[in-house]
Amino acid sequence: MDVRPNQTIYINNLNEKIKKEELKKSLYAIFSQFGQILDIVALTTLKMRGQAFVVFKEIGSASNALRTMQGFPFYDKPMRIGYSKTDSDIVAKLKGTYKERPKKVKPPKPAPGAEEKKDKKKKPTSAENSNPNTQTEQPPNQILFLTNLPEETNEMMLSMLFNQFPGFKEVRLVPNRHDIAFVEFTTELQSNAAKEALQGFKITPTHAMKITFAKK
């Protein structure tokens, strides 16, 4: 029976060996490109293992994600995606069941994080300094340099983001550095296409990825 399109998509056939927190972070990384995500529910009980729900703010985002990511190889297994049969709790709240708490918002982090952000803007790191948003200093080449990555970034997460682009070869993480990585493509045209598409992509709500061409 077909389920009416709604804001929540239901995913199954997920790799059951992946830990819940890593699964949620990886799902966020690949689905946030389709629109604002309100919640991700992944349960590890025996009955619910290998399944997850992703709640979008807009139905259009959910529809686009369902069409685009259907069968996408996620941790070596093709995802099976459909619309959820029932509204998730958070959508029910948004529709007015809980008017006093219309959104599930985490309390803002204390100011130091914000200060850090300001400092970053004032004082770019040497990597950013050497290559501002212009491409004047580093000519286009097949290797991309990623900065401002969150601590939990891993090779699988970045591979899933970049392997949707033709010519993707590999991701190289830097030992003892979680915030930077390199991604190699076959040609500079292919690397440039990925760079344009994913520039500023938010792996987490607070980390917009910065992409430049690597130094040769």
PDB file of C-alpha atoms in Angstrom:
ATOM      1  CA  MET A   1       0.000   0.000   0.000  1.00  0.00           C
ATOM      2  CA  ASP A   2       1.401   3.379  -0.998  1.00  0.00           C
ATOM      3  CA  VAL A   3       1.983   5.807   1.825  1.00  0.00           C
ATOM      4  CA  ARG A   4       1.123   9.483   1.324  1.00  0.00           C
ATOM      5  CA  PRO A   5       4.219  11.721   0.907  1.00  0.00           C
ATOM      6  CA  ASN A   6       5.147  13.387   4.189  1.00  0.00           C
ATOM      7  CA  GLN A   7       8.109  14.991   5.972  1.00  0.00           C
ATOM      8  CA  THR A   8       9.497  11.739   7.383  1.00  0.00           C
ATOM      9  CA  ILE A   9      11.276   9.092   5.344  1.00  0.00           C
ATOM     10  CA  TYR A  10      11.738   5.525   6.559  1.00  0.00           C
ATOM     11  CA  ILE A  11      15.007   3.783   5.649  1.00  0.00           C
ATOM     12  CA  ASN A  12      15.731   0.089   6.012  1.00  0.00           C
ATOM     13  CA  ASN A  13      18.297  -2.462   4.848  1.00  0.00           C
ATOM     14  CA  LEU A  14      20.927  -0.498   6.794  1.00  0.00           C
ATOM     15  CA  ASN A  15      24.144  -2.151   7.901  1.00  0.00           C
ATOM     16  CA  GLU A  16      23.368  -3.542  11.377  1.00  0.00           C
ATOM     17  CA  LYS A  17      27.003  -3.509  12.508  1.00  0.00           C
ATOM     18  CA  ILE A  18      27.215   0.294  12.530  1.00  0.00           C
ATOM     19  CA  LYS A  19      26.924   1.895  15.964  1.00  0.00           C
ATOM     20  CA  LYS A  20      23.867   4.090  16.531  1.00  0.00           C
ATOM     21  CA  GLU A  21      25.748   7.394  16.954  1.00  0.00           C
ATOM     22  CA  GLU A  22      27.941   6.853  13.902  1.00  0.00           C
ATOM     23  CA  LEU A  23      24.884   5.818  11.877  1.00  0.00           C
ATOM     24  CA  LYS A  24      23.011   9.011  12.829  1.00  0.00           C
ATOM     25  CA  LYS A  25      26.001  11.235  11.990  1.00  0.00           C
ATOM     26  CA  SER A  26      26.492   9.544   8.611  1.00  0.00           C
ATOM     27  CA  LEU A  27      22.772   9.799   7.785  1.00  0.00           C
ATOM     28  CA  TYR A  28      22.860  13.491   8.687  1.00  0.00           C
ATOM     29  CA  ALA A  29      25.919  14.025   6.492  1.00  0.00           C
ATOM     30  CA  ILE A  30      24.324  12.589   3.360  1.00  0.00           C
ATOM     31  CA  PHE A  31      20.707  13.728   3.841  1.00  0.00           C
ATOM     32  CA  SER A  32      21.239  17.324   5.000  1.00  0.00           C
ATOM     33  CA  GLN A  33      22.048  18.289   1.383  1.00  0.00           C
ATOM     34  CA  PHE A  34      18.309  17.937   0.617  1.00  0.00           C
ATOM     35  CA  GLY A  35      17.049  20.409   3.224  1.00  0.00           C
ATOM     36  CA  GLN A  36      16.765  21.153   6.920  1.00  0.00           C
ATOM     37  CA  ILE A  37      16.629  18.031   9.094  1.00  0.00           C
ATOM     38  CA  LEU A  38      14.594  18.239  12.300  1.00  0.00           C
ATOM     39  CA  ASP A  39      15.442  14.840  13.708  1.00  0.00           C
ATOM     40  CA  ILE A  40      17.010  11.454  12.945  1.00  0.00           C
ATOM     41  CA  VAL A  41      15.721   8.394  14.781  1.00  0.00           C
ATOM     42  CA  ALA A  42      17.802   5.216  14.687  1.00  0.00           C
ATOM     43  CA  LEU A  43      16.938   2.416  17.083  1.00  0.00           C
ATOM     44  CA  THR A  44      19.259  -0.434  17.961  1.00  0.00           C
ATOM     45  CA  THR A  45      16.702  -2.828  19.449  1.00  0.00           C
ATOM     46  CA  LEU A  46      16.587  -6.264  17.844  1.00  0.00           C
ATOM     47  CA  LYS A  47      13.264  -5.517  16.161  1.00  0.00           C
ATOM     48  CA  MET A  48      14.316  -2.097  14.802  1.00  0.00           C
ATOM     49  CA  ARG A  49      17.940  -2.808  13.890  1.00  0.00           C
ATOM     50  CA  GLY A  50      18.938  -1.755  10.376  1.00  0.00           C
ATOM     51  CA  GLN A  51      16.177   0.858  10.222  1.00  0.00           C
ATOM     52  CA  ALA A  52      16.039   4.639  10.685  1.00  0.00           C
ATOM     53  CA  PHE A  53      13.741   7.630  10.241  1.00  0.00           C
ATOM     54  CA  VAL A  54      14.880  11.011   8.903  1.00  0.00           C
ATOM     55  CA  VAL A  55      12.526  13.930   9.621  1.00  0.00           C
ATOM     56  CA  PHE A  56      12.759  16.911   7.248  1.00  0.00           C
ATOM     57  CA  LYS A  57      11.233  20.335   7.764  1.00  0.00           C
ATOM     58  CA  GLU A  58       9.681  20.291   4.269  1.00  0.00           C
ATOM     59  CA  ILE A  59       7.867  17.506   2.406  1.00  0.00           C
ATOM     60  CA  GLY A  60       9.700  18.515  -0.799  1.00  0.00           C
ATOM     61  CA  SER A  61      13.044  17.803   0.870  1.00  0.00           C
ATOM     62  CA  ALA A  62      11.853  14.348   1.945  1.00  0.00           C
ATOM     63  CA  SER A  63      10.575  13.567  -1.586  1.00  0.00           C
ATOM     64  CA  ASN A  64      13.825  14.700  -3.200  1.00  0.00           C
ATOM     65  CA  ALA A  65      15.900  12.661  -0.728  1.00  0.00           C
ATOM     66  CA  LEU A  66      13.759   9.557  -1.307  1.00  0.00           C
ATOM     67  CA  ARG A  67      14.116   9.766  -5.094  1.00  0.00           C
ATOM     68  CA  THR A  68      17.814  10.639  -5.154  1.00  0.00           C
ATOM     69  CA  MET A  69      19.110   8.262  -2.483  1.00  0.00           C
ATOM     70  CA  GLN A  70      16.954   5.208  -3.265  1.00  0.00           C
ATOM     71  CA  GLY A  71      19.357   2.260  -3.558  1.00  0.00           C
ATOM     72  CA  PHE A  72      22.378   4.389  -2.587  1.00  0.00           C
ATOM     73  CA  PRO A  73      25.191   2.124  -1.301  1.00  0.00           C
ATOM     74  CA  PHE A  74      25.463   3.078   2.373  1.00  0.00           C
ATOM     75  CA  TYR A  75      28.081   1.119   4.335  1.00  0.00           C
ATOM     76  CA  ASP A  76      28.086  -1.465   1.520  1.00  0.00           C
ATOM     77  CA  LYS A  77      24.302  -2.029   1.519  1.00  0.00           C
ATOM     78  CA  PRO A  78      21.765  -0.345  -0.819  1.00  0.00           C
ATOM     79  CA  MET A  79      19.311   1.785   1.157  1.00  0.00           C
ATOM     80  CA  ARG A  80      15.590   1.067   0.794  1.00  0.00           C
ATOM     81  CA  ILE A  81      13.609   4.260   1.387  1.00  0.00           C
ATOM     82  CA  GLY A  82       9.908   4.978   1.707  1.00  0.00           C
ATOM     83  CA  TYR A  83       7.674   7.536   3.393  1.00  0.00           C
ATOM     84  CA  SER A  84       6.946   6.930   7.058  1.00  0.00           C
ATOM     85  CA  LYS A  85       3.425   5.615   7.737  1.00  0.00           C
ATOM     86  CA  THR A  86       2.905   7.900  10.730  1.00  0.00           C
ATOM     87  CA  ASP A  87       4.078  11.356  11.696  1.00  0.00           C
ATOM     88  CA  SER A  88       7.078  11.281  13.993  1.00  0.00           C
ATOM     89  CA  ASP A  89       6.660  12.888  17.421  1.00  0.00           C
ATOM     90  CA  ILE A  90       8.462  16.014  16.305  1.00  0.00           C
ATOM     91  CA  VAL A  91       6.164  16.536  13.295  1.00  0.00           C
ATOM     92  CA  ALA A  92       3.117  16.009  15.512  1.00  0.00           C
ATOM     93  CA  LYS A  93       4.485  18.714  17.806  1.00  0.00           C
ATOM     94  CA  LEU A  94       5.008  21.057  14.850  1.00  0.00           C
ATOM     95  CA  LYS A  95       1.424  20.485  13.746  1.00  0.00           C
ATOM     96  CA  GLY A  96       0.211  21.777  17.069  1.00  0.00           C
ATOM     97  CA  THR A  97      -0.017  18.890  19.493  1.00  0.00           C
ATOM     98  CA  TYR A  98       2.597  20.597  21.624  1.00  0.00           C
ATOM     99  CA  LYS A  99       2.167  24.270  20.890  1.00  0.00           C
ATOM    100  CA  GLU A 100       4.373  25.390  23.757  1.00  0.00           C
ATOM    101  CA  ARG A 101       7.272  23.414  22.270  1.00  0.00           C
ATOM    102  CA  PRO A 102       6.830  23.633  18.513  1.00  0.00           C
ATOM    103  CA  LYS A 103      10.405  22.612  17.769  1.00  0.00           C
ATOM    104  CA  LYS A 104      12.852  20.237  19.357  1.00  0.00           C
ATOM    105  CA  VAL A 105      15.700  22.685  19.734  1.00  0.00           C
ATOM    106  CA  LYS A 106      18.798  21.942  21.734  1.00  0.00           C
ATOM    107  CA  PRO A 107      19.769  24.754  24.114  1.00  0.00           C
ATOM    108  CA  PRO A 108      22.372  27.015  22.525  1.00  0.00           C
ATOM    109  CA  LYS A 109      25.935  26.336  23.479  1.00  0.00           C
ATOM    110  CA  PRO A 110      27.623  28.913  25.725  1.00  0.00           C
ATOM    111  CA  ALA A 111      29.334  31.877  24.152  1.00  0.00           C
ATOM    112  CA  PRO A 112      32.919  30.540  23.918  1.00  0.00           C
ATOM    113  CA  GLY A 113      32.025  28.603  20.753  1.00  0.00           C
ATOM    114  CA  ALA A 114      30.629  31.754  19.176  1.00  0.00           C
ATOM    115  CA  GLU A 115      33.739  33.659  20.179  1.00  0.00           C
ATOM    116  CA  GLU A 116      35.865  30.970  18.588  1.00  0.00           C
ATOM    117  CA  LYS A 117      33.920  31.370  15.363  1.00  0.00           C
ATOM    118  CA  LYS A 118      34.490  35.137  15.380  1.00  0.00           C
ATOM    119  CA  ASP A 119      38.182  34.594  16.006  1.00  0.00           C
ATOM    120  CA  LYS A 120      38.328  32.180  13.104  1.00  0.00           C
ATOM    121  CA  LYS A 121      36.859  34.837  10.840  1.00  0.00           C
ATOM    122  CA  LYS A 122      39.317  37.467  12.060  1.00  0.00           C
ATOM    123  CA  LYS A 123      42.345  35.202  12.008  1.00  0.00           C
ATOM    124  CA  PRO A 124      42.139  32.584   9.261  1.00  0.00           C
ATOM    125  CA  THR A 125      44.396  29.575   9.683  1.00  0.00           C
ATOM    126  CA  SER A 126      47.516  29.378   7.574  1.00  0.00           C
ATOM    127  CA  ALA A 127      45.771  26.872   5.302  1.00  0.00           C
ATOM    128  CA  GLU A 128      42.925  29.303   4.701  1.00  0.00           C
ATOM    129  CA  ASN A 129      45.338  32.200   4.435  1.00  0.00           C
ATOM    130  CA  SER A 130      47.315  30.510   1.738  1.00  0.00           C
ATOM    131  CA  ASN A 131      44.162  29.994  -0.241  1.00  0.00           C
ATOM    132  CA  PRO A 132      41.298  32.421   0.277  1.00  0.00           C
ATOM    133  CA  ASN A 133      38.036  31.823  -1.538  1.00  0.00           C
ATOM    134  CA  THR A 134      39.609  33.011  -4.763  1.00  0.00           C
ATOM    135  CA  GLN A 135      41.479  30.509  -6.877  1.00  0.00           C
ATOM    136  CA  THR A 136      44.358  32.870  -7.626  1.00  0.00           C
ATOM    137  CA  GLU A 137      46.981  31.225  -5.423  1.00  0.00           C
ATOM    138  CA  GLN A 138      46.314  27.553  -6.055  1.00  0.00           C
ATOM    139  CA  PRO A 139      45.505  26.720  -9.678  1.00  0.00           C
ATOM    140  CA  PRO A 140      42.775  24.109 -10.196  1.00  0.00           C
ATOM    141  CA  ASN A 141      44.021  20.533  -9.912  1.00  0.00           C
ATOM    142  CA  GLN A 142      42.547  17.110  -9.211  1.00  0.00           C
ATOM    143  CA  ILE A 143      43.079  17.187  -5.433  1.00  0.00           C
ATOM    144  CA  LEU A 144      40.775  19.109  -3.086  1.00  0.00           C
ATOM    145  CA  PHE A 145      41.772  20.344   0.357  1.00  0.00           C
ATOM    146  CA  LEU A 146      38.939  20.313   2.945  1.00  0.00           C
ATOM    147  CA  THR A 147      39.026  22.400   6.134  1.00  0.00           C
ATOM    148  CA  ASN A 148      36.656  23.163   9.023  1.00  0.00           C
ATOM    149  CA  LEU A 149      35.603  19.526   9.368  1.00  0.00           C
ATOM    150  CA  PRO A 150      33.929  18.389  12.623  1.00  0.00           C
ATOM    151  CA  GLU A 151      35.788  16.128  15.030  1.00  0.00           C
ATOM    152  CA  GLU A 152      33.666  13.069  14.219  1.00  0.00           C
ATOM    153  CA  THR A 153      34.501  13.168  10.487  1.00  0.00           C
ATOM    154  CA  ASN A 154      35.634   9.815   9.141  1.00  0.00           C
ATOM    155  CA  GLU A 155      36.727   8.425   5.800  1.00  0.00           C
ATOM    156  CA  MET A 156      33.400   6.650   5.168  1.00  0.00           C
ATOM    157  CA  MET A 157      31.397   9.848   5.754  1.00  0.00           C
ATOM    158  CA  LEU A 158      33.501  11.895   3.300  1.00  0.00           C
ATOM    159  CA  SER A 159      33.606   9.069   0.745  1.00  0.00           C
ATOM    160  CA  MET A 160      29.808   8.897   0.725  1.00  0.00           C
ATOM    161  CA  LEU A 161      29.612  12.641   0.132  1.00  0.00           C
ATOM    162  CA  PHE A 162      32.150  12.781  -2.684  1.00  0.00           C
ATOM    163  CA  ASN A 163      31.619   9.464  -4.489  1.00  0.00           C
ATOM    164  CA  GLN A 164      28.356  10.762  -5.962  1.00  0.00           C
ATOM    165  CA  PHE A 165      30.571  12.832  -8.310  1.00  0.00           C
ATOM    166  CA  PRO A 166      32.223  11.304 -11.416  1.00  0.00           C
ATOM    167  CA  GLY A 167      35.954  10.675 -11.214  1.00  0.00           C
ATOM    168  CA  PHE A 168      36.108  10.244  -7.419  1.00  0.00           C
ATOM    169  CA  LYS A 169      39.264   8.306  -6.467  1.00  0.00           C
ATOM    170  CA  GLU A 170      39.888   8.485  -2.722  1.00  0.00           C
ATOM    171  CA  VAL A 171      39.699  10.380   0.560  1.00  0.00           C
ATOM    172  CA  ARG A 172      42.886  10.916   2.563  1.00  0.00           C
ATOM    173  CA  LEU A 173      42.629  11.903   6.202  1.00  0.00           C
ATOM    174  CA  VAL A 174      45.538  13.561   7.981  1.00  0.00           C
ATOM    175  CA  PRO A 175      46.830  11.631  11.038  1.00  0.00           C
ATOM    176  CA  ASN A 176      46.010  13.357  14.341  1.00  0.00           C
ATOM    177  CA  ARG A 177      44.004  16.078  12.536  1.00  0.00           C
ATOM    178  CA  HIS A 178      40.204  15.732  12.451  1.00  0.00           C
ATOM    179  CA  ASP A 179      39.546  19.115  10.843  1.00  0.00           C
ATOM    180  CA  ILE A 180      41.260  18.663   7.467  1.00  0.00           C
ATOM    181  CA  ALA A 181      41.322  16.077   4.663  1.00  0.00           C
ATOM    182  CA  PHE A 182      42.206  15.621   0.992  1.00  0.00           C
ATOM    183  CA  VAL A 183      39.929  14.250  -1.732  1.00  0.00           C
ATOM    184  CA  GLU A 184      41.378  13.133  -5.060  1.00  0.00           C
ATOM    185  CA  PHE A 185      39.593  13.004  -8.419  1.00  0.00           C
ATOM    186  CA  THR A 186      40.766  11.776 -11.818  1.00  0.00           C
ATOM    187  CA  THR A 187      40.777  15.213 -13.457  1.00  0.00           C
ATOM    188  CA  GLU A 188      40.710  18.833 -12.314  1.00  0.00           C
ATOM    189  CA  LEU A 189      37.361  19.352 -14.093  1.00  0.00           C
ATOM    190  CA  GLN A 190      35.818  16.614 -11.964  1.00  0.00           C
ATOM    191  CA  SER A 191      37.352  17.935  -8.739  1.00  0.00           C
ATOM    192  CA  ASN A 192      36.104  21.432  -9.576  1.00  0.00           C
ATOM    193  CA  ALA A 193      32.536  20.153 -10.098  1.00  0.00           C
ATOM    194  CA  ALA A 194      32.573  18.510  -6.639  1.00  0.00           C
ATOM    195  CA  LYS A 195      34.139  21.633  -5.105  1.00  0.00           C
ATOM    196  CA  GLU A 196      31.410  23.895  -6.530  1.00  0.00           C
ATOM    197  CA  ALA A 197      28.607  21.545  -5.437  1.00  0.00           C
ATOM    198  CA  LEU A 198      29.803  20.914  -1.873  1.00  0.00           C
ATOM    199  CA  GLN A 199      31.382  24.266  -0.974  1.00  0.00           C
ATOM    200  CA  GLY A 200      29.963  25.308   2.406  1.00  0.00           C
ATOM    201  CA  PHE A 201      28.179  21.941   2.855  1.00  0.00           C
ATOM    202  CA  LYS A 202      27.261  21.489   6.517  1.00  0.00           C
ATOM    203  CA  ILE A 203      28.437  18.109   7.771  1.00  0.00           C
ATOM    204  CA  THR A 204      27.008  19.139  11.134  1.00  0.00           C
ATOM    205  CA  PRO A 205      24.858  22.232  11.858  1.00  0.00           C
ATOM    206  CA  THR A 206      27.934  24.119  13.145  1.00  0.00           C
ATOM    207  CA  HIS A 207      30.576  23.033  10.617  1.00  0.00           C
ATOM    208  CA  ALA A 208      30.339  24.362   7.053  1.00  0.00           C
ATOM    209  CA  MET A 209      33.029  22.602   5.042  1.00  0.00           C
ATOM    210  CA  LYS A 210      35.535  24.833   3.233  1.00  0.00           C
ATOM    211  CA  ILE A 211      37.003  23.453   0.007  1.00  0.00           C
ATOM    212  CA  THR A 212      40.035  24.745  -1.874  1.00  0.00           C
ATOM    213  CA  PHE A 213      42.453  23.183  -4.339  1.00  0.00           C
ATOM    214  CA  ALA A 214      45.408  21.484  -2.682  1.00  0.00           C
ATOM    215  CA  LYS A 215      48.954  22.749  -3.078  1.00  0.00           C
ATOM    216  CA  LYS A 216      50.784  20.777  -5.711  1.00  0.00           C
TER     217      LYS A 216
END
